[in-house]
Structure formats: structure tokens, C-alpha cells
Amino acid sequence: MNIRNLLVTALRSLGKNKMRSALTSLGIIIGVASVIMMVGIGNSARVAVRDKVYTYGANAMSINSERPFTEKDLERLRHTTSYLKYITPMIGRRAVNVKYENRNIESRIRGVNNDFFRIQEWPVTYGRYFTEMEILSYEKVAILGDSARISLFGNSNPVGRIILVNNVPFQVIGSLSELGQAFSGRDQDNVVIMPFTTAGIKIEGRRDFNEIFASTHSEDLVEKTADEIRRSLRAERSIPPGQPDDFTVKTSREKLEMAEYISKTLAILLAGIASISLIVGGIGIMNIMLVSVSERTREIGIRMAIGARKGDILLQFLIEAVTLSAGGGVAGITLGLIIYLIITIAVGWPFLFSLFSIAISFLFSGAVGIFFGYYPARKASSLKPIDALRYE
């Protein structure tokens, strides 16, 4: 008996009990759909996390120190570190009260120079950036993040208005485009940005700062630049060899590697949990195939009596099991892709079509059919024709 005839026979047999066949395949359908969804969501999450991390700046790094930096430290790093492209102080991350007329909000302040906007590639929607004179002369001017602008002014242009930051008047000279949430979930647009000189004197009451934000000319220079910064600061601070740094240099790559590791681990965990459904579905196939063997014992005896070999019987039942699982695999792949698409649309993540994960899911569903269908098929092929014909 050739494969084509065996397949036709398997389909006819399954077609006699359509409801039972559909319910048997349900476990495989749910399992494959779950795997497709979880793998897809994991991949989409990694891309979304990468985008969030890179709002920090793909070539960026932050240098933090308990021992405060000064403007001289900033200029020294600018001139002694060969791969630096932009560098800015970062002053004031605490929450402050911001008021315009009868509207009050809690926002965060940042004291920076214009390199900050270049590092983050953060364009203005209204107004302009700071002038060098405004930075040098401690001018009380501010640029608003998009959330802060909407909270204070709605959708109107805020340029030229006077706001109070902790009761200190500032003139708004610009507002920024929407940046979105940071990797931590914080709203990056609820911010009031001012010259670092002004933030230090007028808000923080100090001239030094504990953080520097910098970027390189390209992403592959980040680690070299970080090493140069470490050597420069250690030499300037006379830190002996073998002694730990009294500062930290954090790069986007470190954050990205950590985020991708977490995302990948969660994706593997979720896919593993989803795979349990495939095993449950496989047990369901084994159970129904054993029932089928019992119901068709007399049929098996007749086939053997007219010349069917053990291999033909084994292959027939194995094909039935694989047909059940493979059909469930196709339905599960379709269902999983539809649900995955709906989820990505709902949360605003990219939809990543992975032919590899689809092929693996289909092959795995077929393998489940072979693994769990082999025992019933072998049991059917091991029946003795005389005993099978006597079976009632």
C-alpha cells in the first residue's frame, strides 16, 4: 500500500469522527498558537526595548561620581578624550513644582548645554535651543518636554510665556518633540530643561555637578571612549593602580545587553511554558489513537487477512496521528499569528514575521504526532490476525 492510499485512508477514518478529531487536535492548536505568540511577543519586546534603550542615545554614556565634577573637568575630558563628539553636564534630576497661572504640575528639571539635545537627537517643535550667551550669563530660560507643555499650556505655543519653577520665574524659549517613556517606564517628556549654569545656581544652589552625559562619533567607539574616560579620570584624581574607581561609566550597550538578556530569558521561559500544551495535546492524540485501535481491531484483522503487512498497519495509524497533529499545527500557527498581530497593534509593538519559528512549530507539531502516535500504531500492527478477527 503506497503513502497516497494510506493518507486517503487516514483522512477517511478521521472524517468519520469529525468532532472527535477536532477536539483531539485542540491541544495541539492551543500549544502551537501559544508558542507562536510567545516567540513573536518576545522578539517584538526585544525590538521595543532596544528602541527604548536607544532613546538614551545609541552612542551615549553617562559618567557618575560622588566626588563632584566642575566645568574644568568637563573641558579636560573634551580635550583629552579623542573619540568624544558631544559632552554635557547633567544637573538636577529631582522633582520640582512648575506653575503657569492657575496650573501646577510636578516635573523634573535638567540642567544641560546644547550637546544634550544633539546626543538624544531631540528636536524642538516650538522655539529654539539655548544660546551660548544664555548659558554663560545664567539666563532664566527653559525648554519644555512635550508632556510638561501639554499639562501647562494645552496644545498652544508656549514660547515667550513665563513659568515658575520652585517660585523662580523662567521664560519658555522652546518645547521639544515627544520622546516617550524610558526603559524604566518614566515619562521622559515631563521635564523642564534649562542651562546647566542656571540650574546649578538658581535651583540647586551649587556650581558643580555629579553627572556628565557624553557620546562618541559612532557606536563602535563607545567602549574605547569609555576606557579613555576611565584612564583620564583616574589620572586626574590620582587613583593608585589596583584601587577601585570613585566614579562609574555606563554605556547604552551595557543597558541594551541587560535588557536583551532579560527579554530573551522571559521569551524562552514563556515559550517553554507554552510548549507544555503541545505535550498535553500529544497525550490526547495517543489516547484517541488507542481508542481508535480498539474500535477498529476487527478492521485491522481483515486487512491483515487479505495481505496487509505489519509495516502497512503501523504506517497507516502513524499517518493518522501525524495528520491530526500537523492539521492542528497549521490551525495553531494561523491562530497564533492572528492573536500576535492583534496584540502588537494593541500595544504598539512591531510585528515580526518569523518563518523560522513557524517552520519549527510545524515540524514540532508533526514530531509530537509521531512520538505519541507510535505506541498506538505499534500496538495495532502487533495484533494477531486471528485474534483481531474474533474481536467483538
mmCIF file of C-alpha atoms in Angstrom:
data_model
loop_
_atom_site.group_PDB
_atom_site.id
_atom_site.type_symbol
_atom_site.label_atom_id
_atom_site.label_comp_id
_atom_site.label_asym_id
_atom_site.label_seq_id
_atom_site.Cartn_x
_atom_site.Cartn_y
_atom_site.Cartn_z
ATOM 1 C CA MET A 1 0.000 0.000 0.000
ATOM 2 C CA ASN A 2 1.562 3.331 -1.051
ATOM 3 C CA ILE A 3 1.703 6.520 1.003
ATOM 4 C CA ARG A 4 -1.036 8.223 -1.043
ATOM 5 C CA ASN A 5 -3.512 5.431 -0.343
ATOM 6 C CA LEU A 6 -2.557 5.382 3.319
ATOM 7 C CA LEU A 7 -3.128 9.147 3.545
ATOM 8 C CA VAL A 8 -6.547 8.869 1.875
ATOM 9 C CA THR A 9 -7.465 6.044 4.238
ATOM 10 C CA ALA A 10 -6.306 8.115 7.252
ATOM 11 C CA LEU A 11 -8.363 11.120 6.143
ATOM 12 C CA ARG A 12 -11.462 8.991 5.630
ATOM 13 C CA SER A 13 -11.023 7.452 9.065
ATOM 14 C CA LEU A 14 -10.606 10.841 10.740
ATOM 15 C CA GLY A 15 -13.522 12.238 8.729
ATOM 16 C CA LYS A 16 -15.896 9.653 10.204
ATOM 17 C CA ASN A 17 -15.494 11.311 13.627
ATOM 18 C CA LYS A 18 -15.025 14.993 12.757
ATOM 19 C CA MET A 19 -15.901 16.333 16.195
ATOM 20 C CA ARG A 20 -13.629 13.864 17.982
ATOM 21 C CA SER A 21 -10.766 14.626 15.584
ATOM 22 C CA ALA A 22 -11.231 18.397 16.062
ATOM 23 C CA LEU A 23 -11.286 18.110 19.852
ATOM 24 C CA THR A 24 -8.218 15.848 19.760
ATOM 25 C CA SER A 25 -6.339 18.463 17.709
ATOM 26 C CA LEU A 26 -7.385 21.260 20.074
ATOM 27 C CA GLY A 27 -4.472 20.664 22.441
ATOM 28 C CA ILE A 28 -2.005 20.890 19.534
ATOM 29 C CA ILE A 29 -3.756 24.001 18.190
ATOM 30 C CA ILE A 30 -3.538 25.763 21.568
ATOM 31 C CA GLY A 31 0.070 24.664 22.110
ATOM 32 C CA VAL A 32 1.335 25.777 18.689
ATOM 33 C CA ALA A 33 -0.628 29.051 18.876
ATOM 34 C CA SER A 34 0.878 29.734 22.309
ATOM 35 C CA VAL A 35 4.417 29.057 21.085
ATOM 36 C CA ILE A 36 3.955 31.293 18.022
ATOM 37 C CA MET A 37 2.514 34.074 20.196
ATOM 38 C CA MET A 38 5.169 33.855 22.898
ATOM 39 C CA VAL A 39 8.111 33.716 20.488
ATOM 40 C CA GLY A 40 6.683 36.594 18.450
ATOM 41 C CA ILE A 41 5.924 38.727 21.504
ATOM 42 C CA GLY A 42 9.408 38.015 22.862
ATOM 43 C CA ASN A 43 11.027 39.159 19.603
ATOM 44 C CA SER A 44 8.814 42.250 19.414
ATOM 45 C CA ALA A 45 9.588 43.072 23.032
ATOM 46 C CA ARG A 46 13.342 42.918 22.337
ATOM 47 C CA VAL A 47 12.971 45.382 19.459
ATOM 48 C CA ALA A 48 10.754 47.674 21.564
ATOM 49 C CA VAL A 49 13.219 47.519 24.467
ATOM 50 C CA ARG A 50 16.126 48.271 22.110
ATOM 51 C CA ASP A 51 14.278 51.352 20.840
ATOM 52 C CA LYS A 52 13.604 52.468 24.413
ATOM 53 C CA VAL A 53 17.221 51.995 25.440
ATOM 54 C CA TYR A 54 18.391 53.906 22.375
ATOM 55 C CA THR A 55 16.301 56.938 23.325
ATOM 56 C CA TYR A 56 19.194 57.298 25.762
ATOM 57 C CA GLY A 57 21.442 57.616 22.699
ATOM 58 C CA ALA A 58 22.986 54.741 20.720
ATOM 59 C CA ASN A 59 26.496 56.178 21.130
ATOM 60 C CA ALA A 60 25.897 57.674 24.559
ATOM 61 C CA MET A 61 27.336 57.128 28.000
ATOM 62 C CA SER A 62 26.913 58.649 31.434
ATOM 63 C CA ILE A 63 29.685 59.310 33.958
ATOM 64 C CA ASN A 64 28.552 59.488 37.579
ATOM 65 C CA SER A 65 30.675 60.387 40.581
ATOM 66 C CA GLU A 66 30.108 61.088 44.253
ATOM 67 C CA ARG A 67 33.064 63.475 44.055
ATOM 68 C CA PRO A 68 31.561 66.417 42.126
ATOM 69 C CA PHE A 69 32.720 67.442 38.660
ATOM 70 C CA THR A 70 33.420 71.029 37.655
ATOM 71 C CA GLU A 71 33.411 72.817 34.308
ATOM 72 C CA LYS A 72 37.201 72.327 34.224
ATOM 73 C CA ASP A 73 36.686 68.540 34.400
ATOM 74 C CA LEU A 74 34.249 68.831 31.512
ATOM 75 C CA GLU A 75 36.711 70.749 29.338
ATOM 76 C CA ARG A 76 39.585 68.438 30.289
ATOM 77 C CA LEU A 77 37.599 65.388 29.161
ATOM 78 C CA ARG A 78 36.583 67.170 25.986
ATOM 79 C CA HIS A 79 40.239 67.778 25.061
ATOM 80 C CA THR A 80 41.886 64.596 26.389
ATOM 81 C CA THR A 81 39.388 62.044 25.055
ATOM 82 C CA SER A 82 39.925 61.673 21.324
ATOM 83 C CA TYR A 83 36.675 59.933 20.346
ATOM 84 C CA LEU A 84 34.195 62.234 22.091
ATOM 85 C CA LYS A 85 31.700 64.025 19.872
ATOM 86 C CA TYR A 86 29.386 65.678 22.408
ATOM 87 C CA ILE A 87 29.602 66.207 26.169
ATOM 88 C CA THR A 88 27.303 67.978 28.633
ATOM 89 C CA PRO A 89 26.825 68.312 32.380
ATOM 90 C CA MET A 90 23.641 66.843 33.850
ATOM 91 C CA ILE A 91 22.271 68.763 36.814
ATOM 92 C CA GLY A 92 19.128 68.249 38.832
ATOM 93 C CA ARG A 93 17.018 65.137 38.414
ATOM 94 C CA ARG A 94 14.705 65.805 41.338
ATOM 95 C CA ALA A 95 11.020 66.717 41.138
ATOM 96 C CA VAL A 96 10.133 70.396 41.266
ATOM 97 C CA ASN A 97 6.908 72.386 41.276
ATOM 98 C CA VAL A 98 6.189 74.110 37.978
ATOM 99 C CA LYS A 99 3.401 76.688 37.733
ATOM 100 C CA TYR A 100 1.758 78.688 34.971
ATOM 101 C CA GLU A 101 -1.145 80.927 36.032
ATOM 102 C CA ASN A 102 -3.532 78.537 37.862
ATOM 103 C CA ARG A 103 -1.927 75.305 36.631
ATOM 104 C CA ASN A 104 0.544 73.374 38.793
ATOM 105 C CA ILE A 105 2.498 70.224 37.909
ATOM 106 C CA GLU A 106 5.265 68.144 39.412
ATOM 107 C CA SER A 107 8.087 67.852 36.894
ATOM 108 C CA ARG A 108 11.780 67.050 36.751
ATOM 109 C CA ILE A 109 14.475 69.528 35.826
ATOM 110 C CA ARG A 110 17.633 69.043 33.835
ATOM 111 C CA GLY A 111 20.475 71.482 33.581
ATOM 112 C CA VAL A 112 22.440 70.875 30.369
ATOM 113 C CA ASN A 113 24.158 72.515 27.433
ATOM 114 C CA ASN A 114 23.050 72.140 23.816
ATOM 115 C CA ASP A 115 25.097 68.957 23.318
ATOM 116 C CA PHE A 116 22.395 67.169 25.323
ATOM 117 C CA PHE A 117 19.844 67.663 22.539
ATOM 118 C CA ARG A 118 22.347 66.535 19.912
ATOM 119 C CA ILE A 119 23.150 63.333 21.801
ATOM 120 C CA GLN A 120 19.494 62.385 22.102
ATOM 121 C CA GLU A 121 18.587 63.755 18.664
ATOM 122 C CA TRP A 122 15.722 65.613 20.295
ATOM 123 C CA PRO A 123 14.266 68.329 18.017
ATOM 124 C CA VAL A 124 12.171 71.311 19.093
ATOM 125 C CA THR A 125 8.584 71.651 17.885
ATOM 126 C CA TYR A 126 8.316 75.297 19.011
ATOM 127 C CA GLY A 127 11.033 77.879 19.578
ATOM 128 C CA ARG A 128 14.758 77.161 19.784
ATOM 129 C CA TYR A 129 17.644 75.818 21.862
ATOM 130 C CA PHE A 130 19.859 77.874 24.208
ATOM 131 C CA THR A 131 22.374 80.441 23.009
ATOM 132 C CA GLU A 132 25.936 80.382 24.358
ATOM 133 C CA MET A 133 25.317 83.763 25.971
ATOM 134 C CA GLU A 134 22.282 82.426 27.845
ATOM 135 C CA ILE A 135 24.412 79.588 29.230
ATOM 136 C CA LEU A 136 27.341 81.835 30.185
ATOM 137 C CA SER A 137 25.176 84.527 31.782
ATOM 138 C CA TYR A 138 22.937 82.218 33.869
ATOM 139 C CA GLU A 139 19.788 83.309 31.984
ATOM 140 C CA LYS A 140 16.494 82.038 33.405
ATOM 141 C CA VAL A 141 15.220 80.401 30.236
ATOM 142 C CA ALA A 142 13.647 76.974 29.843
ATOM 143 C CA ILE A 143 12.715 74.402 27.208
ATOM 144 C CA LEU A 144 9.737 72.164 27.995
ATOM 145 C CA GLY A 145 9.249 68.473 27.296
ATOM 146 C CA ASP A 146 6.051 67.626 25.426
ATOM 147 C CA SER A 147 4.134 66.308 28.473
ATOM 148 C CA ALA A 148 5.058 69.345 30.565
ATOM 149 C CA ARG A 149 3.987 71.677 27.728
ATOM 150 C CA ILE A 150 0.592 69.984 27.321
ATOM 151 C CA SER A 151 -0.028 69.959 31.088
ATOM 152 C CA LEU A 152 0.709 73.690 31.378
ATOM 153 C CA PHE A 153 -0.388 75.123 28.035
ATOM 154 C CA GLY A 154 -2.515 72.509 26.290
ATOM 155 C CA ASN A 155 -1.769 72.408 22.565
ATOM 156 C CA SER A 156 -0.785 76.073 22.313
ATOM 157 C CA ASN A 157 2.659 77.508 21.595
ATOM 158 C CA PRO A 158 4.366 78.206 24.961
ATOM 159 C CA VAL A 159 7.251 80.311 23.630
ATOM 160 C CA GLY A 160 7.556 83.655 25.425
ATOM 161 C CA ARG A 161 5.396 82.639 28.431
ATOM 162 C CA ILE A 162 6.708 82.927 31.994
ATOM 163 C CA ILE A 163 6.564 79.859 34.257
ATOM 164 C CA LEU A 164 7.567 79.487 37.899
ATOM 165 C CA VAL A 165 9.982 76.666 38.747
ATOM 166 C CA ASN A 166 10.046 76.369 42.552
ATOM 167 C CA ASN A 167 8.796 80.009 42.518
ATOM 168 C CA VAL A 168 11.708 81.152 40.328
ATOM 169 C CA PRO A 169 10.446 82.805 37.087
ATOM 170 C CA PHE A 170 11.689 81.327 33.791
ATOM 171 C CA GLN A 171 10.907 82.352 30.254
ATOM 172 C CA VAL A 172 9.959 79.495 27.944
ATOM 173 C CA ILE A 173 12.042 79.657 24.754
ATOM 174 C CA GLY A 174 11.070 76.308 23.237
ATOM 175 C CA SER A 175 9.357 72.949 23.575
ATOM 176 C CA LEU A 176 10.542 69.532 22.428
ATOM 177 C CA SER A 177 9.016 66.752 20.346
ATOM 178 C CA GLU A 178 7.604 63.707 22.103
ATOM 179 C CA LEU A 179 10.284 61.258 23.233
ATOM 180 C CA GLY A 180 8.057 58.724 25.050
ATOM 181 C CA GLN A 181 8.715 56.536 28.053
ATOM 182 C CA ALA A 182 12.163 55.450 29.134
ATOM 183 C CA PHE A 183 13.106 51.783 29.562
ATOM 184 C CA SER A 184 12.258 52.177 33.259
ATOM 185 C CA GLY A 185 8.737 53.370 32.391
ATOM 186 C CA ARG A 186 9.391 57.003 33.375
ATOM 187 C CA ASP A 187 7.841 59.717 31.213
ATOM 188 C CA GLN A 188 10.838 61.422 29.597
ATOM 189 C CA ASP A 189 8.667 64.268 28.311
ATOM 190 C CA ASN A 190 7.635 65.531 31.754
ATOM 191 C CA VAL A 191 10.751 67.654 32.080
ATOM 192 C CA VAL A 192 11.861 71.292 32.236
ATOM 193 C CA ILE A 193 15.303 71.798 30.694
ATOM 194 C CA MET A 194 17.447 74.836 31.437
ATOM 195 C CA PRO A 195 21.110 75.887 31.069
ATOM 196 C CA PHE A 196 23.272 73.894 33.489
ATOM 197 C CA THR A 197 24.707 77.132 34.867
ATOM 198 C CA THR A 198 21.236 78.420 35.718
ATOM 199 C CA ALA A 199 20.062 75.095 37.143
ATOM 200 C CA GLY A 200 23.135 74.907 39.374
ATOM 201 C CA ILE A 201 22.920 78.424 40.798
ATOM 202 C CA LYS A 202 19.172 79.203 40.747
ATOM 203 C CA ILE A 203 17.700 75.780 41.563
ATOM 204 C CA GLU A 204 20.367 73.559 43.117
ATOM 205 C CA GLY A 205 22.434 76.288 44.775
ATOM 206 C CA ARG A 206 25.778 74.888 43.590
ATOM 207 C CA ARG A 207 28.271 75.269 40.745
ATOM 208 C CA ASP A 208 29.428 71.660 40.465
ATOM 209 C CA PHE A 209 27.589 68.550 39.304
ATOM 210 C CA ASN A 210 27.722 64.787 39.767
ATOM 211 C CA GLU A 211 26.934 63.539 36.279
ATOM 212 C CA ILE A 212 28.278 64.023 32.767
ATOM 213 C CA PHE A 213 26.487 62.862 29.640
ATOM 214 C CA ALA A 214 28.588 62.213 26.514
ATOM 215 C CA SER A 215 28.554 60.493 23.126
ATOM 216 C CA THR A 216 31.035 59.266 20.533
ATOM 217 C CA HIS A 217 31.235 59.640 16.759
ATOM 218 C CA SER A 218 29.999 56.085 16.187
ATOM 219 C CA GLU A 219 28.638 53.121 18.145
ATOM 220 C CA ASP A 220 31.789 51.015 17.723
ATOM 221 C CA LEU A 221 33.839 53.679 19.520
ATOM 222 C CA VAL A 222 31.771 53.593 22.717
ATOM 223 C CA GLU A 223 33.950 51.112 24.623
ATOM 224 C CA LYS A 224 37.209 52.775 23.546
ATOM 225 C CA THR A 225 35.866 56.154 24.662
ATOM 226 C CA ALA A 226 34.682 54.740 27.989
ATOM 227 C CA ASP A 227 38.186 53.313 28.589
ATOM 228 C CA GLU A 228 39.797 56.667 27.742
ATOM 229 C CA ILE A 229 37.467 58.459 30.142
ATOM 230 C CA ARG A 230 38.320 55.990 32.916
ATOM 231 C CA ARG A 231 42.067 56.447 32.357
ATOM 232 C CA SER A 232 41.736 60.243 32.224
ATOM 233 C CA LEU A 233 39.672 60.475 35.427
ATOM 234 C CA ARG A 234 41.884 58.025 37.314
ATOM 235 C CA ALA A 235 44.984 60.041 36.343
ATOM 236 C CA GLU A 236 43.342 63.364 37.256
ATOM 237 C CA ARG A 237 42.162 62.029 40.616
ATOM 238 C CA SER A 238 45.478 60.244 41.326
ATOM 239 C CA ILE A 239 43.804 56.886 41.947
ATOM 240 C CA PRO A 240 46.587 54.291 42.537
ATOM 241 C CA PRO A 241 46.733 51.137 40.393
ATOM 242 C CA GLY A 242 44.616 48.360 41.889
ATOM 243 C CA GLN A 243 42.316 50.779 43.703
ATOM 244 C CA PRO A 244 38.639 50.922 42.565
ATOM 245 C CA ASP A 245 37.264 53.895 40.658
ATOM 246 C CA ASP A 246 35.336 56.515 42.617
ATOM 247 C CA PHE A 247 33.107 57.032 39.555
ATOM 248 C CA THR A 248 31.095 54.867 37.146
ATOM 249 C CA VAL A 249 30.853 54.951 33.360
ATOM 250 C CA LYS A 250 27.630 53.451 31.973
ATOM 251 C CA THR A 251 27.034 52.930 28.260
ATOM 252 C CA SER A 252 23.953 52.217 26.141
ATOM 253 C CA ARG A 253 25.457 48.864 25.189
ATOM 254 C CA GLU A 254 25.501 47.714 28.811
ATOM 255 C CA LYS A 255 21.867 48.690 29.242
ATOM 256 C CA LEU A 256 20.948 47.043 25.952
ATOM 257 C CA GLU A 257 22.735 43.787 26.808
ATOM 258 C CA MET A 258 20.976 43.635 30.169
ATOM 259 C CA ALA A 259 17.580 44.402 28.615
ATOM 260 C CA GLU A 260 18.041 41.845 25.827
ATOM 261 C CA TYR A 261 19.174 39.195 28.294
ATOM 262 C CA ILE A 262 16.033 39.758 30.389
ATOM 263 C CA SER A 263 13.791 39.758 27.293
ATOM 264 C CA LYS A 264 15.404 36.620 25.858
ATOM 265 C CA THR A 265 15.155 34.773 29.178
ATOM 266 C CA LEU A 266 11.476 35.675 29.530
ATOM 267 C CA ALA A 267 10.782 34.655 25.907
ATOM 268 C CA ILE A 268 12.418 31.235 26.448
ATOM 269 C CA LEU A 269 10.535 30.786 29.724
ATOM 270 C CA LEU A 270 7.176 31.700 28.157
ATOM 271 C CA ALA A 271 7.792 29.507 25.099
ATOM 272 C CA GLY A 272 8.736 26.628 27.420
ATOM 273 C CA ILE A 273 5.519 27.056 29.399
ATOM 274 C CA ALA A 274 3.525 27.225 26.154
ATOM 275 C CA SER A 275 5.208 24.003 24.944
ATOM 276 C CA ILE A 276 3.542 22.136 27.817
ATOM 277 C CA SER A 277 0.282 22.491 25.865
ATOM 278 C CA LEU A 278 1.894 20.572 22.997
ATOM 279 C CA ILE A 279 2.735 17.700 25.327
ATOM 280 C CA VAL A 280 -0.832 17.700 26.658
ATOM 281 C CA GLY A 281 -2.080 17.692 23.060
ATOM 282 C CA GLY A 282 0.237 14.804 22.239
ATOM 283 C CA ILE A 283 -1.137 12.765 25.146
ATOM 284 C CA GLY A 284 -4.629 13.496 23.803
ATOM 285 C CA ILE A 285 -3.603 12.142 20.387
ATOM 286 C CA MET A 286 -2.138 8.996 21.959
ATOM 287 C CA ASN A 287 -5.331 8.447 23.932
ATOM 288 C CA ILE A 288 -7.637 8.853 20.951
ATOM 289 C CA MET A 289 -5.447 6.661 18.743
ATOM 290 C CA LEU A 290 -5.570 3.883 21.361
ATOM 291 C CA VAL A 291 -9.360 4.193 21.340
ATOM 292 C CA SER A 292 -9.292 4.057 17.540
ATOM 293 C CA VAL A 293 -7.161 0.901 17.553
ATOM 294 C CA SER A 294 -9.605 -0.719 19.975
ATOM 295 C CA GLU A 295 -12.614 0.292 17.856
ATOM 296 C CA ARG A 296 -11.041 -0.911 14.610
ATOM 297 C CA THR A 297 -9.480 -4.173 15.790
ATOM 298 C CA ARG A 298 -11.710 -6.257 13.513
ATOM 299 C CA GLU A 299 -10.886 -3.965 10.545
ATOM 300 C CA ILE A 300 -7.173 -4.484 11.260
ATOM 301 C CA GLY A 301 -7.686 -8.239 11.276
ATOM 302 C CA ILE A 302 -9.449 -8.140 7.904
ATOM 303 C CA ARG A 303 -6.654 -6.018 6.380
ATOM 304 C CA MET A 304 -4.032 -8.440 7.659
ATOM 305 C CA ALA A 305 -6.025 -11.397 6.409
ATOM 306 C CA ILE A 306 -6.089 -10.041 2.839
ATOM 307 C CA GLY A 307 -2.354 -9.330 2.791
ATOM 308 C CA ALA A 308 -1.584 -6.129 4.691
ATOM 309 C CA ARG A 309 1.803 -6.284 6.383
ATOM 310 C CA LYS A 310 2.635 -5.107 9.893
ATOM 311 C CA GLY A 311 4.520 -2.138 8.428
ATOM 312 C CA ASP A 312 1.419 -1.091 6.456
ATOM 313 C CA ILE A 313 -0.770 -1.133 9.574
ATOM 314 C CA LEU A 314 1.842 0.729 11.618
ATOM 315 C CA LEU A 315 2.277 3.353 8.910
ATOM 316 C CA GLN A 316 -1.478 3.792 8.494
ATOM 317 C CA PHE A 317 -2.074 4.616 12.157
ATOM 318 C CA LEU A 318 1.084 6.696 12.358
ATOM 319 C CA ILE A 319 -0.104 8.782 9.390
ATOM 320 C CA GLU A 320 -3.456 9.298 11.123
ATOM 321 C CA ALA A 321 -1.684 10.585 14.244
ATOM 322 C CA VAL A 322 0.628 12.867 12.226
ATOM 323 C CA THR A 323 -2.329 14.154 10.185
ATOM 324 C CA LEU A 324 -4.132 15.076 13.398
ATOM 325 C CA SER A 325 -1.111 16.844 14.866
ATOM 326 C CA ALA A 326 0.033 18.519 11.629
ATOM 327 C CA GLY A 327 -3.505 19.767 10.918
ATOM 328 C CA GLY A 328 -3.618 21.121 14.454
ATOM 329 C CA GLY A 329 -0.191 22.690 13.853
ATOM 330 C CA VAL A 330 -1.406 24.578 10.753
ATOM 331 C CA ALA A 331 -4.524 25.793 12.594
ATOM 332 C CA GLY A 332 -2.408 26.744 15.625
ATOM 333 C CA ILE A 333 0.091 28.702 13.512
ATOM 334 C CA THR A 334 -2.755 30.643 11.874
ATOM 335 C CA LEU A 335 -4.459 31.349 15.204
ATOM 336 C CA GLY A 336 -1.167 32.299 16.881
ATOM 337 C CA LEU A 337 -0.239 34.775 14.123
ATOM 338 C CA ILE A 338 -3.681 36.409 14.257
ATOM 339 C CA ILE A 339 -3.573 36.841 18.052
ATOM 340 C CA TYR A 340 0.074 38.011 17.904
ATOM 341 C CA LEU A 341 -0.867 40.630 15.276
ATOM 342 C CA ILE A 342 -3.759 41.880 17.426
ATOM 343 C CA ILE A 343 -1.501 42.150 20.500
ATOM 344 C CA THR A 344 1.235 44.076 18.637
ATOM 345 C CA ILE A 345 -1.349 46.513 17.235
ATOM 346 C CA ALA A 346 -2.859 46.994 20.703
ATOM 347 C CA VAL A 347 0.447 47.733 22.462
ATOM 348 C CA GLY A 348 2.166 49.493 19.554
ATOM 349 C CA TRP A 349 4.995 46.985 19.117
ATOM 350 C CA PRO A 350 6.430 45.910 15.738
ATOM 351 C CA PHE A 351 5.011 42.754 14.140
ATOM 352 C CA LEU A 352 7.936 40.464 13.274
ATOM 353 C CA PHE A 353 7.060 37.611 10.929
ATOM 354 C CA SER A 354 9.473 34.758 11.683
ATOM 355 C CA LEU A 355 9.432 31.988 9.077
ATOM 356 C CA PHE A 356 11.911 30.052 11.213
ATOM 357 C CA SER A 357 9.636 29.917 14.291
ATOM 358 C CA ILE A 358 6.678 28.923 12.077
ATOM 359 C CA ALA A 359 8.655 26.118 10.444
ATOM 360 C CA ILE A 360 9.925 24.882 13.824
ATOM 361 C CA SER A 361 6.396 24.955 15.296
ATOM 362 C CA PHE A 362 5.017 22.954 12.364
ATOM 363 C CA LEU A 363 7.833 20.398 12.487
ATOM 364 C CA PHE A 364 7.473 20.114 16.250
ATOM 365 C CA SER A 365 3.731 19.504 15.953
ATOM 366 C CA GLY A 366 4.471 16.743 13.412
ATOM 367 C CA ALA A 367 7.099 15.283 15.729
ATOM 368 C CA VAL A 368 4.550 15.240 18.558
ATOM 369 C CA GLY A 369 2.238 13.210 16.303
ATOM 370 C CA ILE A 370 4.997 10.717 15.522
ATOM 371 C CA PHE A 371 6.162 10.420 19.134
ATOM 372 C CA PHE A 372 2.738 9.997 20.709
ATOM 373 C CA GLY A 373 1.237 8.100 17.760
ATOM 374 C CA TYR A 374 3.939 5.463 17.521
ATOM 375 C CA TYR A 375 2.801 3.386 20.512
ATOM 376 C CA PRO A 376 -0.848 3.035 19.366
ATOM 377 C CA ALA A 377 0.356 2.353 15.800
ATOM 378 C CA ARG A 378 2.782 -0.312 17.006
ATOM 379 C CA LYS A 379 0.066 -1.861 19.156
ATOM 380 C CA ALA A 380 -2.220 -2.036 16.106
ATOM 381 C CA SER A 381 0.483 -3.602 13.936
ATOM 382 C CA SER A 382 1.294 -6.194 16.618
ATOM 383 C CA LEU A 383 -2.206 -7.655 16.678
ATOM 384 C CA LYS A 384 -2.512 -11.248 15.514
ATOM 385 C CA PRO A 385 -4.901 -11.560 12.577
ATOM 386 C CA ILE A 386 -6.872 -14.474 14.086
ATOM 387 C CA ASP A 387 -7.352 -12.641 17.423
ATOM 388 C CA ALA A 388 -8.312 -9.423 15.622
ATOM 389 C CA LEU A 389 -10.936 -11.207 13.512
ATOM 390 C CA ARG A 390 -12.501 -12.795 16.647
ATOM 391 C CA TYR A 391 -12.641 -9.370 18.410
ATOM 392 C CA GLU A 392 -16.188 -8.147 19.089
#
